[in-house]
Short mmCIF file of C-alpha atoms in Angstrom, two decimals:
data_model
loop_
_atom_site.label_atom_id
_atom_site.label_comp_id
_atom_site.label_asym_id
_atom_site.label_seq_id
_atom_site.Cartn_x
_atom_site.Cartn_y
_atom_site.Cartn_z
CA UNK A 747 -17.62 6.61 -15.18
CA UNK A 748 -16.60 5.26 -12.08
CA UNK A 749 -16.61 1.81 -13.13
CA UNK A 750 -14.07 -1.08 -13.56
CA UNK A 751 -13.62 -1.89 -17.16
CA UNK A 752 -12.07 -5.05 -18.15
CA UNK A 753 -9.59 -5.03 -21.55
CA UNK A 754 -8.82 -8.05 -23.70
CA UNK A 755 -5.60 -9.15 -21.29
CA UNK A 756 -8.63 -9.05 -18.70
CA UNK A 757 -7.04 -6.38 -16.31
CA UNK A 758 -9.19 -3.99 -14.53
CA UNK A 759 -8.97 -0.14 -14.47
CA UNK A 760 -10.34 1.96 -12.79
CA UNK A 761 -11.54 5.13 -14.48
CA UNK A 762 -10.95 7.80 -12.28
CA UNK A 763 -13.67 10.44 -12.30
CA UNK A 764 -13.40 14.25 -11.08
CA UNK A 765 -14.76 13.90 -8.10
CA UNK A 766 -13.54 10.17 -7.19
CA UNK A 767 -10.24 12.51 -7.29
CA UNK A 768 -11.44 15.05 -5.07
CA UNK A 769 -12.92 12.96 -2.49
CA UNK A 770 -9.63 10.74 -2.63
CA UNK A 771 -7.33 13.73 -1.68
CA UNK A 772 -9.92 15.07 0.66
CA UNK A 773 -9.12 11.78 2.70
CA UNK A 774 -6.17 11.89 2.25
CA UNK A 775 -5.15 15.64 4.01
CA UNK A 776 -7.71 14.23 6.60
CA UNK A 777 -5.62 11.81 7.30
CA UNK A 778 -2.15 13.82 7.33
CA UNK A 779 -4.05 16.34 9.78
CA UNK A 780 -4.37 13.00 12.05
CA UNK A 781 -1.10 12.50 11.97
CA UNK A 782 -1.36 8.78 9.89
CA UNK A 783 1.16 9.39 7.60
CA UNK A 784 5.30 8.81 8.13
CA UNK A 785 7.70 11.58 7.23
CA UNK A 786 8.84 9.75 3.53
CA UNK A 787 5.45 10.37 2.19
CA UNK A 788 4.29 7.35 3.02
CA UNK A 789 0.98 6.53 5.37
CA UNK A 790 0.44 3.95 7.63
CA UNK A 791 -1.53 0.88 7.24
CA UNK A 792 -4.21 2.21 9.06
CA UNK A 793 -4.56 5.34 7.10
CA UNK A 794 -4.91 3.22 4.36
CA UNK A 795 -7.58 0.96 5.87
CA UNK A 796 -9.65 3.99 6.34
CA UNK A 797 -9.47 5.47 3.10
CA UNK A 798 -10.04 2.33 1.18
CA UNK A 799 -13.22 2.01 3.60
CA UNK A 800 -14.39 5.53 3.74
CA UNK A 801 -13.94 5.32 -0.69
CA UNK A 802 -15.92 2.54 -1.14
CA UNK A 803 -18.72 3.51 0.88
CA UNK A 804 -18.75 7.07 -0.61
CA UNK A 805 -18.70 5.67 -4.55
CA UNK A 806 -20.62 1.65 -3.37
CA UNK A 807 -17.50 0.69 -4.86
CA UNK A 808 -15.82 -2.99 -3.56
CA UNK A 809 -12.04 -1.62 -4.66
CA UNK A 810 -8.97 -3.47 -2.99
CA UNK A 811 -6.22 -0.97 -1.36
CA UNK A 812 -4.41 -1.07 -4.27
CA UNK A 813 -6.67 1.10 -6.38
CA UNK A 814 -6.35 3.82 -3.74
CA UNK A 815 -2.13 3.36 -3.46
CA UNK A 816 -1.81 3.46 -7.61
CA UNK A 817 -3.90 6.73 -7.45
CA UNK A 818 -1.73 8.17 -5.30
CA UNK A 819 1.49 7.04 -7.20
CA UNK A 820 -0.49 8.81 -9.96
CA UNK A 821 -1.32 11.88 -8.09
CA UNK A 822 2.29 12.02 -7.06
CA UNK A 823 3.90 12.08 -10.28
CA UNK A 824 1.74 14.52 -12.07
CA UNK A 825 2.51 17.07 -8.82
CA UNK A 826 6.56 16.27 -9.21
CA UNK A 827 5.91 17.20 -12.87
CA UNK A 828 3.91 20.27 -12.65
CA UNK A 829 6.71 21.29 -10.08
CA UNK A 830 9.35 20.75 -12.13
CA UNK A 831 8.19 22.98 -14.72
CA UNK A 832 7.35 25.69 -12.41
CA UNK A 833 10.67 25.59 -11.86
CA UNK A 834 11.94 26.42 -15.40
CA UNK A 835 12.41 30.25 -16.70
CA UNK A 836 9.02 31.68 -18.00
CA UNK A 837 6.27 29.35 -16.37
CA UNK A 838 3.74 30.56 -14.35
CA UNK A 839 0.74 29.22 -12.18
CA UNK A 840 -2.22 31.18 -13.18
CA UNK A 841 -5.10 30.58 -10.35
CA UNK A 842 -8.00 31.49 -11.72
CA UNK A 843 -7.50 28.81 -14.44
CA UNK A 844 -6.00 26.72 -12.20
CA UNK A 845 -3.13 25.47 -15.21
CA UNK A 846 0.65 25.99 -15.98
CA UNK A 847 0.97 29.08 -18.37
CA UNK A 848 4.15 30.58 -20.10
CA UNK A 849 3.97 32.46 -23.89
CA UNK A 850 3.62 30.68 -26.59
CA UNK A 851 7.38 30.66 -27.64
CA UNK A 852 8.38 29.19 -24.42
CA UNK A 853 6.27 26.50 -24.80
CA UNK A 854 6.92 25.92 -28.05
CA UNK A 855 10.87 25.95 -27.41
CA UNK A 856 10.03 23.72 -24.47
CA UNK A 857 7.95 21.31 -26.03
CA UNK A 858 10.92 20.73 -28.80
CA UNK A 859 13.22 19.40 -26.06
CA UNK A 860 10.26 17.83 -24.08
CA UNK A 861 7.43 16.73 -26.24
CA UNK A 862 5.87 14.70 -23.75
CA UNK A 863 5.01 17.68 -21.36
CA UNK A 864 3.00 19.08 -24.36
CA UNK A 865 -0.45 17.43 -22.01
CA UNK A 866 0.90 20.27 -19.38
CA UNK A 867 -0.07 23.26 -21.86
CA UNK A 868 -4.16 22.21 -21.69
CA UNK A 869 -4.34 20.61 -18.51
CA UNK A 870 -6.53 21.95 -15.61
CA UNK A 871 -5.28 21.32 -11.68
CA UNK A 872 -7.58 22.27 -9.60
CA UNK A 873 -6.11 20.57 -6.47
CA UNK A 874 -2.18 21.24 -6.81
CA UNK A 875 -2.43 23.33 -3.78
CA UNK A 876 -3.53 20.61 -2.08
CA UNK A 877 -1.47 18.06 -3.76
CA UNK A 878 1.45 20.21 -2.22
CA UNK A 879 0.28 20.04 1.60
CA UNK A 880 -0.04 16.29 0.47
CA UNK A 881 3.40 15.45 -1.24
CA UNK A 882 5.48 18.28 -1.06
CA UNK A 883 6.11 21.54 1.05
CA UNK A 884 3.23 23.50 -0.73
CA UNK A 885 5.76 26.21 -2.47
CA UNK A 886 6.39 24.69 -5.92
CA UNK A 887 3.77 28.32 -7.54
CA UNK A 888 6.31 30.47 -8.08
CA UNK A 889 7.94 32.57 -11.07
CA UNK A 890 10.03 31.37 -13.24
CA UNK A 891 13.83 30.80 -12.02
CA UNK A 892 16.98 30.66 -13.85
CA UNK A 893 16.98 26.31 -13.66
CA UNK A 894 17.91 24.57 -16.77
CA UNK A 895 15.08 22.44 -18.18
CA UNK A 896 14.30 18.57 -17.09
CA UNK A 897 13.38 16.17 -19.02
CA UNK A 898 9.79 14.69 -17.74
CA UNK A 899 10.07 11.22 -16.74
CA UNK A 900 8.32 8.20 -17.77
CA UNK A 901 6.13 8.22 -14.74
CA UNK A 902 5.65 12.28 -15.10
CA UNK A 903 4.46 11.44 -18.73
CA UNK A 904 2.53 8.46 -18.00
CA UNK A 905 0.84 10.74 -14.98
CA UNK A 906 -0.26 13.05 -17.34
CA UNK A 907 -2.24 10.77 -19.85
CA UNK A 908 -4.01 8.99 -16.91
CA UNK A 909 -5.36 11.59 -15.10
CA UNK A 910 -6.87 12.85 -17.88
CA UNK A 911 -8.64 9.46 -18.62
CA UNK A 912 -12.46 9.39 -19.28
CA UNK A 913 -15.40 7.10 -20.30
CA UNK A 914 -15.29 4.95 -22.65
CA UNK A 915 -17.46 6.38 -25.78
CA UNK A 916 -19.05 9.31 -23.80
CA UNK A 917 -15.93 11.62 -22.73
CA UNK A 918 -16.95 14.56 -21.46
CA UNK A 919 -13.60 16.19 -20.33
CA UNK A 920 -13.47 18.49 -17.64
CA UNK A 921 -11.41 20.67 -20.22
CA UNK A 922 -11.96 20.96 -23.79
CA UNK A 923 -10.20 23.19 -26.74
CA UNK A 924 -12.76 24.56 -28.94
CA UNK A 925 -11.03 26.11 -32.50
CA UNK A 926 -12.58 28.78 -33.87
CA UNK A 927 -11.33 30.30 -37.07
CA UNK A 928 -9.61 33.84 -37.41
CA UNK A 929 -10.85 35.44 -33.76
CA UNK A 930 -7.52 36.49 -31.48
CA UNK A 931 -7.53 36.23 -27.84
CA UNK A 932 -5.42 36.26 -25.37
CA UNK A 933 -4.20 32.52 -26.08
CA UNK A 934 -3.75 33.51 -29.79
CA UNK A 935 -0.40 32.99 -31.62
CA UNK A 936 -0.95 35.89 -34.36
CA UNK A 937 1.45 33.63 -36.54
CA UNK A 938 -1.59 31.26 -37.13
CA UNK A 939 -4.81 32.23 -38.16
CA UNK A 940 -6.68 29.67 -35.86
CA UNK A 941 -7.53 30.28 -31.72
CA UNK A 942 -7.74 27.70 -29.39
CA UNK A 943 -9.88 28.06 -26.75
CA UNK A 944 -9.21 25.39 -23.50
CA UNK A 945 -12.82 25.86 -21.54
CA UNK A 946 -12.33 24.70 -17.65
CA UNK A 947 -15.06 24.07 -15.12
CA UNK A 948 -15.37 27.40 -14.06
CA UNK A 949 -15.72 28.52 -17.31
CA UNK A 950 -18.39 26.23 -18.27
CA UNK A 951 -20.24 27.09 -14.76
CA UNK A 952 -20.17 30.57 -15.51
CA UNK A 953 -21.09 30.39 -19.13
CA UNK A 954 -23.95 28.20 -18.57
CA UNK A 955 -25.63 30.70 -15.49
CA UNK A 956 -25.40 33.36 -18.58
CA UNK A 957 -27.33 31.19 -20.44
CA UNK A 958 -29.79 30.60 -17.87
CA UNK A 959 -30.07 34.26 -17.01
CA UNK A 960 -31.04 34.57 -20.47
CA UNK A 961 -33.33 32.82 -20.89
CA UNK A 962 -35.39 33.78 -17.87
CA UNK A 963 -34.94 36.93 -19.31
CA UNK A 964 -36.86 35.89 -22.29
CA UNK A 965 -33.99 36.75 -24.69
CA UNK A 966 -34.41 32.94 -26.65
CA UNK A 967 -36.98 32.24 -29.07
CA UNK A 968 -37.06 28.99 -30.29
CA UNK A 969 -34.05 27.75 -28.84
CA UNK A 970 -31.87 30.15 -30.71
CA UNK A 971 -30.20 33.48 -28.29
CA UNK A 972 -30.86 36.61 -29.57
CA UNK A 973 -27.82 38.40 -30.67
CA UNK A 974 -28.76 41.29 -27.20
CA UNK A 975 -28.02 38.50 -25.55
CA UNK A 976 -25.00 37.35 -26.51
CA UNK A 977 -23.72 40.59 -26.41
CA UNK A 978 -24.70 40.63 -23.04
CA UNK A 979 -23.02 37.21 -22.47
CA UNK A 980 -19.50 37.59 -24.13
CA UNK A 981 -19.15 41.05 -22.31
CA UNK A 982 -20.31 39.56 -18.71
CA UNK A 983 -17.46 36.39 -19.75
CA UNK A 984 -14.85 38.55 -20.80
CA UNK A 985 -14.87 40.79 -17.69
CA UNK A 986 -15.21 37.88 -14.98
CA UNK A 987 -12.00 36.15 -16.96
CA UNK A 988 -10.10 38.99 -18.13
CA UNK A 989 -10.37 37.88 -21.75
CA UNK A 990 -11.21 39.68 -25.12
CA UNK A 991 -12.69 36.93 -26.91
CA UNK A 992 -14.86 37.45 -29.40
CA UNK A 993 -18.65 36.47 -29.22
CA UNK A 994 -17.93 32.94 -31.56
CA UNK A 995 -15.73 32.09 -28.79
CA UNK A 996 -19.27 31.54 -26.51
CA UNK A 997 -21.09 30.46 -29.80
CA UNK A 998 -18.47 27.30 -30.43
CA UNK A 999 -19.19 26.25 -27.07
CA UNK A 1000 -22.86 26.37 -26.58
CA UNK A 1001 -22.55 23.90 -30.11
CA UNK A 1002 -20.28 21.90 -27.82
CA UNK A 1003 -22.72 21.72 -24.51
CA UNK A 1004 -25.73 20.72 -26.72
CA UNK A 1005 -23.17 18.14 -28.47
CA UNK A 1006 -22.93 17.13 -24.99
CA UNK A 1007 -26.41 16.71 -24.07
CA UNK A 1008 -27.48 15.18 -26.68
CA UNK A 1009 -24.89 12.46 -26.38
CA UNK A 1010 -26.09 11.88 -22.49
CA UNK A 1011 -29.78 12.59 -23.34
CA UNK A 1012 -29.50 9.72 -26.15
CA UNK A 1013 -27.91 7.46 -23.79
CA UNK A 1014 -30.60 7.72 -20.95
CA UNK A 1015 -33.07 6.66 -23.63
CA UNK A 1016 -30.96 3.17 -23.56
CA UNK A 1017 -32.21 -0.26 -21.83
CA UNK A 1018 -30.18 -0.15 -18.80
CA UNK A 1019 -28.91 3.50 -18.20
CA UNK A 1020 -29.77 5.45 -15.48
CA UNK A 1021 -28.58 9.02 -14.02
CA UNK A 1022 -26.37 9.25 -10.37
CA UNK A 1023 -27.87 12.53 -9.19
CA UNK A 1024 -25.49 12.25 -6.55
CA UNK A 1025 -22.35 11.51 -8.36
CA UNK A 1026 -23.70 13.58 -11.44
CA UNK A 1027 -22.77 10.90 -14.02
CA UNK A 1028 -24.58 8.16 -15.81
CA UNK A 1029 -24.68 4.57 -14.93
CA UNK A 1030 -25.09 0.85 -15.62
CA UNK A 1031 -24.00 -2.10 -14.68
CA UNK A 1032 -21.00 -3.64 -16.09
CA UNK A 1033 -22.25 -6.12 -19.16
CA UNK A 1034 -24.73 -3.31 -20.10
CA UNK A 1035 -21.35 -1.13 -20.57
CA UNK A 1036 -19.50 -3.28 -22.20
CA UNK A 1037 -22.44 -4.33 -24.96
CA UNK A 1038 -22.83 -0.50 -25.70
CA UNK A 1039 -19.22 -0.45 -26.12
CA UNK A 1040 -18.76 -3.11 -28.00
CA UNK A 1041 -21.16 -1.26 -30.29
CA UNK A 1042 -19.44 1.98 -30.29
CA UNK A 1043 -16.27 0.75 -31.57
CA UNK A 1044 -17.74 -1.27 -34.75
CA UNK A 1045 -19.49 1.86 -35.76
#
């Protein structure tokens, strides 16, 4: 959550939060628009200086430069990868989602050749406009072309499993696949009898203002919706989304969000953890992390 965790070869990472990301690019296009970056991608020592400044004060964070540069190698690679496969036959960008989508087959077909792209077919951008302005020319959306498929390389692949990286024993990802038996959807394969939902921030926001609406509505007794108002719900989600999912879809995820809660409420109740209002996560210091985690993985 924002902290620097230490492994047993006693190297520190840094684990990257959603909006450590967002605030990162944010300086970054503030500091193209100032002109503090060379034509080969690459920005100038004072750019960096900034940045690294601007970072720490924003997160109390003491990083060196190099946390900020290896970001940006990171950043970098995942956008040369989501290009590339915008460039093959059949994949989209779908904006509301914010994610690379094709039909299943062409995944599928894809993935056979490529198996390490697979992260690609679940993974929310929400900043690859941005990420274009930043490392490209801002026109890698666009419908599939007649180019023969690339393999990813290591760095695309690596890219992929890093950003996605969360806290150590409470990961709450900013996109999560819920399964829910025998209900088809729009993300269905009707070859398998299973749906896989992948829920992304907008999703959640949405779903969880339903809830809310709800239940100042009066429509929950004793913690438990009535079934008017999930009715209500999966009707209101379906037309903001332009899905036909049924109402388990909604019912699989509030399990999830209480899940959720719990895990976070449980943890508050801990020696030691506190709640960031402003950067919405929970914290500790170091040792008090790495005691609870030493706990978590013996259990």
């Amino acid at each position: 959550m924002g902290i620097r965790a230490k492994s047993n070869f006693d190297r520190s990472r840094t684990i990257w939060t959603p909006e450590m990301d967002r605030y990162f690019i944010d300086l970054m296009l503030e500091q193209l628009n100032k002109g503090n970056r060379f034509d080969d991608h690459v920005f100038s020592k004072t750019a960096w200086m900034n940045m690294n400044s601007s970072f720490n004060e924003r997160f109390k964070f003491e990083y060196e430069m190099d946390v900020l540069k290896n970001r940006h190698k990171t950043l970098r690679n995942l956008y040369k990868a989501v290009k590339n496969l915008l460039n093959q036959k059949g994949f989209n960008w779908d904006s509301t989602r914010q994610m690379v989508i094709a039909e299943n087959k062409i995944w599928d077909e894809y993935i056979k050749v490529n198996p390490d792209v697979r992260p690609y077919r679940v993974k929310t951008i929400p900043y690859y406009d941005d990420l274009g302005i930043i490392y490209g020319d801002n026109s890698a959306r666009k419908k599939g072309s007649s180019a023969q498929p690339e393999c990813a390389n290591k760095g695309t692949v690596e890219a992929v499993h890093e950003i996605v990286v969360v806290d150590d024993c409470i990961s709450l990802r900013q996109e999560v696949e819920d399964t829910t038996e025998t209900t088809l959807n729009a993300t269905t394969n009707p070859l398998y009898s299973r749906t896989r939902t992948y829920w992304q921030p907008p999703m959640d926001r949405f779903f969880i203002d339903l809830m809310l609406e709800q239940l100042q509505n009066g429509n929950q007794i004793d913690g438990v919706f009535c079934k008017e108002a999930w009715k209500e719900m999966i009707a209101s989600f379906n037309a903001k989304f332009g899905f036909n999912y049924d109402v388990d879809i909604l019912k699989n995820r509030y399990k999830t969000l209480r899940r959720q809660y719990n895990v976070i409420k449980n943890l508050l109740q801990l020696d030691g953890f506190t709640w960031d209002d402003d950067r919405q996560m929970v914290i500790a210091d170091d040792s008090v992390w790495q005691d609870y985690i030493k706990v978590c993985i013996y259990m």
